[in-house]
Coordinates of C-alpha atoms and ligand atoms in Angstrom, one line a residue:
X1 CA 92.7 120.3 66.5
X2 CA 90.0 121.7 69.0
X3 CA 92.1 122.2 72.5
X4 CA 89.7 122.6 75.4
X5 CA 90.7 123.8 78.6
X6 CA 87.9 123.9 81.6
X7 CA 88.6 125.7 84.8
X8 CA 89.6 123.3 87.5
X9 CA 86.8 122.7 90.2
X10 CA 88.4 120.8 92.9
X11 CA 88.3 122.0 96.0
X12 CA 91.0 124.7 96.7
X13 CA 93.0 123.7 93.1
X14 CA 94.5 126.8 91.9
X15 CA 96.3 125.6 88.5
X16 CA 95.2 125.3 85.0
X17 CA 96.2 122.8 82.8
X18 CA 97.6 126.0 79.9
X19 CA 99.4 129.0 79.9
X20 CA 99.1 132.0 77.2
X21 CA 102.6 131.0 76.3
X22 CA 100.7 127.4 75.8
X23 CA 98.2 128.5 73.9
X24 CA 100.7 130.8 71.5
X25 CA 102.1 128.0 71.1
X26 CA 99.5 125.7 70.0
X27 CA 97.9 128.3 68.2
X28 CA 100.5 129.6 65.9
X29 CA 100.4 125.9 65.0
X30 CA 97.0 125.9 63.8
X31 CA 95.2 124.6 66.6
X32 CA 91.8 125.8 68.2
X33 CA 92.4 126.8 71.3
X34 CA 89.4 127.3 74.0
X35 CA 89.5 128.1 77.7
X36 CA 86.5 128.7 80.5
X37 CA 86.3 132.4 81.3
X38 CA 88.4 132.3 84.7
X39 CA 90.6 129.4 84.0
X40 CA 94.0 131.0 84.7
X41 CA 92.7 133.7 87.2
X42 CA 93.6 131.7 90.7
X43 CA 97.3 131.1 89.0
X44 CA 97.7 134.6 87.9
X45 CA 96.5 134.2 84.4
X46 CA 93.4 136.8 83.1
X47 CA 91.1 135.8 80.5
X48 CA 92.7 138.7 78.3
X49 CA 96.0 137.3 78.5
X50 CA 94.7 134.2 76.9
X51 CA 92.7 135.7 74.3
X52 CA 95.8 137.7 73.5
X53 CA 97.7 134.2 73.0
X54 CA 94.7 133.0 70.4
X55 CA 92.5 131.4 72.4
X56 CA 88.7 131.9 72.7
X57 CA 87.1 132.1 76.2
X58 CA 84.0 130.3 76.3
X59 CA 81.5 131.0 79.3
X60 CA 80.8 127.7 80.7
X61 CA 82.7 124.2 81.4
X62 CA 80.0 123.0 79.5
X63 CA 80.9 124.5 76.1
X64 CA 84.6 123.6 76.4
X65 CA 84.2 120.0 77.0
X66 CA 81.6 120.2 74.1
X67 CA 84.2 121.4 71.5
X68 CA 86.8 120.0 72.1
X69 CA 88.4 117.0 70.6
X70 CA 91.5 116.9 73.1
X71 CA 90.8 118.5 76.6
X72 CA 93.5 119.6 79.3
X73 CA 93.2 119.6 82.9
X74 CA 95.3 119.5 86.0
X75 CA 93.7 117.5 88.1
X76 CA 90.9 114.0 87.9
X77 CA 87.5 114.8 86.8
X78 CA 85.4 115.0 89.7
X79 CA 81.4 113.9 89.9
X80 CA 79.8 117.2 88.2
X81 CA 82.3 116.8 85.1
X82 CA 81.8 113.1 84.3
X83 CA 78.5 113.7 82.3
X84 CA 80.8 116.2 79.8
X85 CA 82.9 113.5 78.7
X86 CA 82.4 111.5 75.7
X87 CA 83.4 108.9 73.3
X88 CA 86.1 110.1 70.8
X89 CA 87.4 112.7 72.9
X90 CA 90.8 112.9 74.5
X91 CA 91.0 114.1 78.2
X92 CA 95.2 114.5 79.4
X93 CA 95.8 115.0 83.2
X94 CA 96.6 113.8 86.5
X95 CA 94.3 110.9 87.2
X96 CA 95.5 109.6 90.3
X97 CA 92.8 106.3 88.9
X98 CA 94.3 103.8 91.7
X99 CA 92.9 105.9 94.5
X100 CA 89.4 106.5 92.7
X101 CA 87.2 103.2 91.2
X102 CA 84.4 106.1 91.0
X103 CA 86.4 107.9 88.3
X104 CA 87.1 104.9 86.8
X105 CA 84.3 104.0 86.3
X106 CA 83.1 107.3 84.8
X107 CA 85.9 107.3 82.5
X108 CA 85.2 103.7 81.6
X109 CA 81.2 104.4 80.8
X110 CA 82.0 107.6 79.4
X111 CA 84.4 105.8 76.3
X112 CA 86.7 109.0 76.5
X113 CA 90.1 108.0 75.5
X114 CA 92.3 109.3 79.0
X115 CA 96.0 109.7 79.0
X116 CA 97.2 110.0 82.8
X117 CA 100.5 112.7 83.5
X118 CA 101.9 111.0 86.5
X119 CA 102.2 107.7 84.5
X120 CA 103.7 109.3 81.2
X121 CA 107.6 108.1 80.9
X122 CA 111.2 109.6 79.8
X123 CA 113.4 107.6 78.1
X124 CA 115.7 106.9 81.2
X125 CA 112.7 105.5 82.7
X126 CA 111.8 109.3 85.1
X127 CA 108.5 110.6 85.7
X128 CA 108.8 113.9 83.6
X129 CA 105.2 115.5 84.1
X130 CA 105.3 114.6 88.6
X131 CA 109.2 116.1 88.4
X132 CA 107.6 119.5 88.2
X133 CA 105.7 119.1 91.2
X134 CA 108.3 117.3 93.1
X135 CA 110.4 120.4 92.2
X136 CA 108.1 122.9 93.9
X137 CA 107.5 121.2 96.9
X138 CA 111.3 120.2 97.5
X139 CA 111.8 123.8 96.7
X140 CA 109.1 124.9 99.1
X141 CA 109.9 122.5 101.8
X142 CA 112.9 125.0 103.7
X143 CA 111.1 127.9 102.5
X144 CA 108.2 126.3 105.0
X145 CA 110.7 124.8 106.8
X146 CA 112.4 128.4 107.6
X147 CA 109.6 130.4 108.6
X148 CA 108.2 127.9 111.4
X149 CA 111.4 128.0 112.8
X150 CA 111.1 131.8 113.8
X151 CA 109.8 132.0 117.6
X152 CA 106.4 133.1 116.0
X153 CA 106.2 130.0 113.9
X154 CA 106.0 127.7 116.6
X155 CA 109.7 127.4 116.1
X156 CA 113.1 127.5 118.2
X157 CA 113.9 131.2 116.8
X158 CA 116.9 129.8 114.6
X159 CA 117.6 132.4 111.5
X160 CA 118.2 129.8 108.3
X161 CA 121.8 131.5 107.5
X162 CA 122.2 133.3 110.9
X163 CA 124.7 136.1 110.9
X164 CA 128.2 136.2 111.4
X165 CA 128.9 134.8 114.8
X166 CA 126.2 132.8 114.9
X167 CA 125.9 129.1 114.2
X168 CA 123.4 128.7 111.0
X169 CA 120.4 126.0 111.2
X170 CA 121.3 122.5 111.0
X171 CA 119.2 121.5 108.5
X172 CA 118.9 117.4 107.0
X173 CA 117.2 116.3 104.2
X174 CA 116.3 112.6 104.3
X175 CA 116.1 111.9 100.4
X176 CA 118.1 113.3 97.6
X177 CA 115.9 112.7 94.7
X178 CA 114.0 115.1 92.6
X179 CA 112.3 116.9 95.7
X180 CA 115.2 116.6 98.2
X181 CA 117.5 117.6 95.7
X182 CA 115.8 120.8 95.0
X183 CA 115.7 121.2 99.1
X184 CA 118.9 121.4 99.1
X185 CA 119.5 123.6 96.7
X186 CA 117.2 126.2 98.7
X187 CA 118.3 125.3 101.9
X188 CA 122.1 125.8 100.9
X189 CA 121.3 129.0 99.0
X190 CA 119.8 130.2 102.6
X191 CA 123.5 129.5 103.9
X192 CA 122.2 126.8 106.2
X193 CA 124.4 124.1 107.5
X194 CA 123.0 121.0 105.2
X195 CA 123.3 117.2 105.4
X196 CA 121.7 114.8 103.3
X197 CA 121.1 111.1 103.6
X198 CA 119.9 108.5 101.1
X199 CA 120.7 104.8 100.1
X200 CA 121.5 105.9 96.7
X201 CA 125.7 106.5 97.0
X202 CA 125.4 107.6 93.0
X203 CA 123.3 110.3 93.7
X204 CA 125.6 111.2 97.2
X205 CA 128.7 111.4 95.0
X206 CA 126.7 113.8 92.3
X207 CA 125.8 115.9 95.5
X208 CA 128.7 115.7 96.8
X209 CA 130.5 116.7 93.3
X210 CA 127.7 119.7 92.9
X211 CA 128.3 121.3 96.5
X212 CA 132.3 120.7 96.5
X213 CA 131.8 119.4 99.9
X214 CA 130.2 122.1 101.3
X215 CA 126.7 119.5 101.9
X216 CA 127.5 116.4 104.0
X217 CA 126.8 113.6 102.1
X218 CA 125.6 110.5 104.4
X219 CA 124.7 106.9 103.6
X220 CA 121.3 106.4 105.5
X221 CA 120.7 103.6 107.8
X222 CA 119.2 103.9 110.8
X223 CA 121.7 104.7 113.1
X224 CA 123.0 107.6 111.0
X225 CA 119.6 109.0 110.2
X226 CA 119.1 108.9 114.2
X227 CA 122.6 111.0 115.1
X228 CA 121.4 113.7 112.3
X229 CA 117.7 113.8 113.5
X230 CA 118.8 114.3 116.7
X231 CA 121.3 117.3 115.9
X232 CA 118.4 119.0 113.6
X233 CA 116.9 122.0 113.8
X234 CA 114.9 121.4 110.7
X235 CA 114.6 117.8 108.9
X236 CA 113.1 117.5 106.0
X237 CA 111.5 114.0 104.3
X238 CA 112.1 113.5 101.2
X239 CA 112.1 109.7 100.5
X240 CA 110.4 107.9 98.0
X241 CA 110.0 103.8 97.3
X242 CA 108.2 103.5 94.1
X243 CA 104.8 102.1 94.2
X244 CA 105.2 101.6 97.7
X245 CA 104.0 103.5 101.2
X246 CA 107.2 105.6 102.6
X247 CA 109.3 104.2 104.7
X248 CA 109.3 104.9 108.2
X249 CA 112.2 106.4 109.1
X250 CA 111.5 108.5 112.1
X251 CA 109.9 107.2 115.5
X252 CA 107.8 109.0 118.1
X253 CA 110.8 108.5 120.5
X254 CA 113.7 110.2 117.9
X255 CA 111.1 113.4 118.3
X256 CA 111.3 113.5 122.0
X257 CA 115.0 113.5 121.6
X258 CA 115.0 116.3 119.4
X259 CA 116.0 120.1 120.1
X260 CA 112.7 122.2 121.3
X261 CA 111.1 124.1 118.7
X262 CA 112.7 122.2 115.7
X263 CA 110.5 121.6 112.8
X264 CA 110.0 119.0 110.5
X265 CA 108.8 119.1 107.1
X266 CA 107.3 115.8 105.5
X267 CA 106.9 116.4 101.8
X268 CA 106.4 112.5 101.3
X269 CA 102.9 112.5 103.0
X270 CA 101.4 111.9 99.9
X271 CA 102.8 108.3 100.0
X272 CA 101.9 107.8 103.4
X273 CA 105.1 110.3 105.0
X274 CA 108.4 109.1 106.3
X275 CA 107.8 109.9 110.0
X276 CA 106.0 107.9 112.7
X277 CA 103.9 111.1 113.7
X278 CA 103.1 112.2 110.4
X279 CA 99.4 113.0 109.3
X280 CA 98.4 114.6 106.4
X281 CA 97.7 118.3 106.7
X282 CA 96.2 121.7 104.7
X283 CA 97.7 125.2 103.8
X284 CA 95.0 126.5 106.1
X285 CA 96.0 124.9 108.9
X286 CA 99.7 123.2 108.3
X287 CA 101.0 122.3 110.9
X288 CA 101.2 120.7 114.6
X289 CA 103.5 119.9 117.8
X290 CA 104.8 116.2 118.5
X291 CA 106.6 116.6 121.9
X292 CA 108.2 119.8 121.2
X293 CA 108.6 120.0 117.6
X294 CA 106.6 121.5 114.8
X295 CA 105.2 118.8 112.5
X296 CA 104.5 120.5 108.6
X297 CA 102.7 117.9 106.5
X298 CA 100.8 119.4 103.7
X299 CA 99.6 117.1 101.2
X300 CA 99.3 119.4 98.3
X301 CA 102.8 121.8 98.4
X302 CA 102.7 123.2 95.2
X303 CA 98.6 124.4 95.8
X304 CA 100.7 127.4 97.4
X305 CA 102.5 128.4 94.8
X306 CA 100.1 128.1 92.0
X307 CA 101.6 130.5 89.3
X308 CA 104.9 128.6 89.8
X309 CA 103.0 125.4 89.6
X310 CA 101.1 126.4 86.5
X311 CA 104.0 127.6 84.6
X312 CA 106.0 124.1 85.6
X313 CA 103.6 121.7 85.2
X314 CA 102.6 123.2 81.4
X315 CA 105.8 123.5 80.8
X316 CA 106.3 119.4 81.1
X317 CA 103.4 119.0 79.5
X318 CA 103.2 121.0 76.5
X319 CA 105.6 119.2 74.5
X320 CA 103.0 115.6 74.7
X321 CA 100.1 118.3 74.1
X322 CA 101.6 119.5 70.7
X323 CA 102.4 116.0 70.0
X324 CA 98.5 115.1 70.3
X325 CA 97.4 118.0 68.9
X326 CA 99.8 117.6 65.5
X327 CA 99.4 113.7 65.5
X328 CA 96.4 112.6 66.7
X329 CA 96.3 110.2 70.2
X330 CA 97.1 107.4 68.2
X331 CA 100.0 108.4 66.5
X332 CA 101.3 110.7 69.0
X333 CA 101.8 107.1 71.6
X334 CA 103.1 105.1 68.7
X335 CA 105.4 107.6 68.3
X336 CA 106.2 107.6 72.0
X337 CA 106.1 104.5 74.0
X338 CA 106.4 107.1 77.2
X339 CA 103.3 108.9 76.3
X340 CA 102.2 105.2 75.6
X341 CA 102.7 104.3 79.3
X342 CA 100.0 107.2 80.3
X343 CA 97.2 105.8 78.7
X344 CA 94.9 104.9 81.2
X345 CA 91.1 104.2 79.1
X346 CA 89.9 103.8 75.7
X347 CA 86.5 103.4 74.4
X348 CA 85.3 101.8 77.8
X349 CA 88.3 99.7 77.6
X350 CA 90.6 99.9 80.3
X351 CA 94.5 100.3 80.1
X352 CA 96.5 100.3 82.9
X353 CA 97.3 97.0 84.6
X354 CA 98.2 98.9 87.8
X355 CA 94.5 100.7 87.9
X356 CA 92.9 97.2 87.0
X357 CA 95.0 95.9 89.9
X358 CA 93.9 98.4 92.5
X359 CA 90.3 97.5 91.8
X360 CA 90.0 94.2 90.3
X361 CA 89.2 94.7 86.9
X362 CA 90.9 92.7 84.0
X363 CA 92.8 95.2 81.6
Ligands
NAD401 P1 112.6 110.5 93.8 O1 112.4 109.1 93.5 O2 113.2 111.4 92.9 O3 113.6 110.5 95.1 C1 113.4 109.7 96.3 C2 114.7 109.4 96.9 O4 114.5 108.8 98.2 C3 115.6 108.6 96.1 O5 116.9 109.2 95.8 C4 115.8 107.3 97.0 O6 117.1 106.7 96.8 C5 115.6 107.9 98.3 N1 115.3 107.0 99.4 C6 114.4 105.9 99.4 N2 114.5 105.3 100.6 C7 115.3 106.0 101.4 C8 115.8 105.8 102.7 N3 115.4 104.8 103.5 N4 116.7 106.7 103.2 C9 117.1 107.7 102.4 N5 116.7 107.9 101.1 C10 115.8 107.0 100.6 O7 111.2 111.0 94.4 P2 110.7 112.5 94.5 O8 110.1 112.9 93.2 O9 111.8 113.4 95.0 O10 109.5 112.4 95.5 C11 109.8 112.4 96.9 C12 108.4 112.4 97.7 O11 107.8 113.6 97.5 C13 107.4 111.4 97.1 O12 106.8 110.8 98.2 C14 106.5 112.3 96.3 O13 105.2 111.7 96.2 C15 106.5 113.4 97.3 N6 105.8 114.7 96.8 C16 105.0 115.3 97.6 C17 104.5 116.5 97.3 C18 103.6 117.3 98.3 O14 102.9 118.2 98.0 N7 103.7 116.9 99.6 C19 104.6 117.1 96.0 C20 105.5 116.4 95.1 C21 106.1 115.1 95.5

């Protein structure tokens, strides 16, 4: 099969949608693959390494989409790409289509056949190609979190691990899914003092089993998720509802009771974030006080890590990718009622009863 891959031109997005290990993959398999000259450079990832791999790097977006029979991307086509796709074709990314009826609609008049990442299914029911990116940014969050609590981050001047003598940061994470869970990991590794809370006591006995009590595990309600806020030097918001906004589970009054100079990290502000205070923010300008803490809300985590984001996210993905390459759309979903559960368009038909929902369209 012909495997397009077009350099991604949304605004400050760094990732591509392959890897050269992606494209030795595919093309020791037979497959054709074909990349825009530049693709990989904002992840790390020279045109050379890719033509080492197999592939061919065309010149322009135009050529790729015009070869290829499956294309990859990271993120939603946006206005200038619309007019590249085309009936027959397969595109495979995040598409996000709830938030746009413009790319809907482009996908829908276009007849390309469009298989969305973030609704792709595991067999226990988990989001396998968002876990990547949940990863990163639960990773990221003390990384963040750590730095603007130094004096010249805006923060109180507390060292993550301190030193012997010292007390280390009191850090909570509200949360303990895929993102919290990998806060914690960090946030331990950095010998801070860690609590978690969720409503989710399986998970809190797993943590609890993983750590040997060495994170608190806490049931959160309000009243315990005030008493930790409030003893916090860095709290970071890791909740998630599915298919719903985040809970609230911070006020504007629990910040004024909080220590000067503590920070707080919301990685769910992409549903909405899980404190009162929270608005969405940018890696070029990430954060800002409420009272006399440090607010971090960046919408987009793993846009600052972009080589780790790449390699993550293709790594999910490349097992579906073979899949359509070897099979065929068709065959590849029948084969795979998860991959089934992405498809989102097909021949101006559209798929996904939660897209049709969000704009009033019958599906
Ligand atoms: P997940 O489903 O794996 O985990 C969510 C956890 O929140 C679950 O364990 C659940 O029990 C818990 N929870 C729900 N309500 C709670 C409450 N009231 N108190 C305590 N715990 C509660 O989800 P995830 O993949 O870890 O994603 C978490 C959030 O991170 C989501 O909003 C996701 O969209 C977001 N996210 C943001 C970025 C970013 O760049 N900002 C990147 C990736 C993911």
């Amino acid at each position: 099969m012909k495997i397009g891959v077009p350099r991604e031109v949304k605004n400050h997005e760094y990732r591509v949608a392959i890897t050269p290990a992606g494209v030795h993959e595919l093309a020791s398999r037979g497959h054709e693959v074909y990349i825009e000259t530049g693709a990989g450079r904002g992840s790390a990832f020279e045109d050379e390494a890719y033509t080492v791999a197999g592939a061919r790097v065309l010149n322009s977006a135009d050529e790729v989409w015009a070869v290829a029979d499956l294309v990859l991307k990271v993120k939603e086509p946006v206005a200038e790409e619309y007019s590249r796709m085309r009936e027959g074709q397969v595109l495979f990314t995040y598409l996000h289509l709830a938030a746009s009826k413009e790319c809907t609609d482009a996908l829908l008049s276009s007849g390309i056949t469009s298989i969305a990442y973030e609704t792709v299914t595991g067999r226990d029911g988990s989001l396998p190609l968002l876990a990547p990116m949940s990863e990163v940014a639960g990773r990221l969050a003390p990384q963040a979190g750590a730095y603007h609590l130094m004096r010249n981050g805006g923060g109180r001047g507390v060292l993550m691990g301190g030193v012997p003598g010292t007390p280390p940061a009191n850090v909570v994470v509200i949360g303990a899914g895929v993102a919290g869970g990998n806060s914690i990991a960090i946030a331990h590794g950095m010998r801070a003092e860690v609590t978690v809370l969720d409503l989710n006591i399986a998970r809190l006995r797993e943590i609890d089993a993983q750590y040997k009590g060495q994170v608190r595990t806490i049931m959160s309600n309000r009243l315990e998720v005030e008493k930790a806020v409030r003893e916090a030097d860095l709290v970071i918001g890791a909740v998630l509802v599915p298919g719903a906004k985040a809970p609230t589970l911070v006020s504007n009054d629990l910040v004024a009771q909080m220590k000067p100079g503590s920070v707080l990290v919301d990685i769910a502000i992409d549903q909405g974030g899980c404190f009162a205070d929270s608005r969405p923010t940018t890696h070029a300008d990430p954060t800002y006080r409420v009272h006399e803490s440090v607010f971090y809300c960046v919408a987009n985590m793993p846009g600052a890590v972009p080589y780790t984001s790449t390699v993550a996210l293709t790594n999910a993905t490349l097992p579906y990718v073979v899949s359509l390459a070897e099979h065929g759309w068709r065959e590849a979903v029948a084969m795979d009622q998860g991959l089934a559960s992405g498809l989102s368009t097909h021949g101006g038909v559209l798929l996904s009863a939660s897209v049709a929902a969000a704009h009033g369209y019958a599906a």
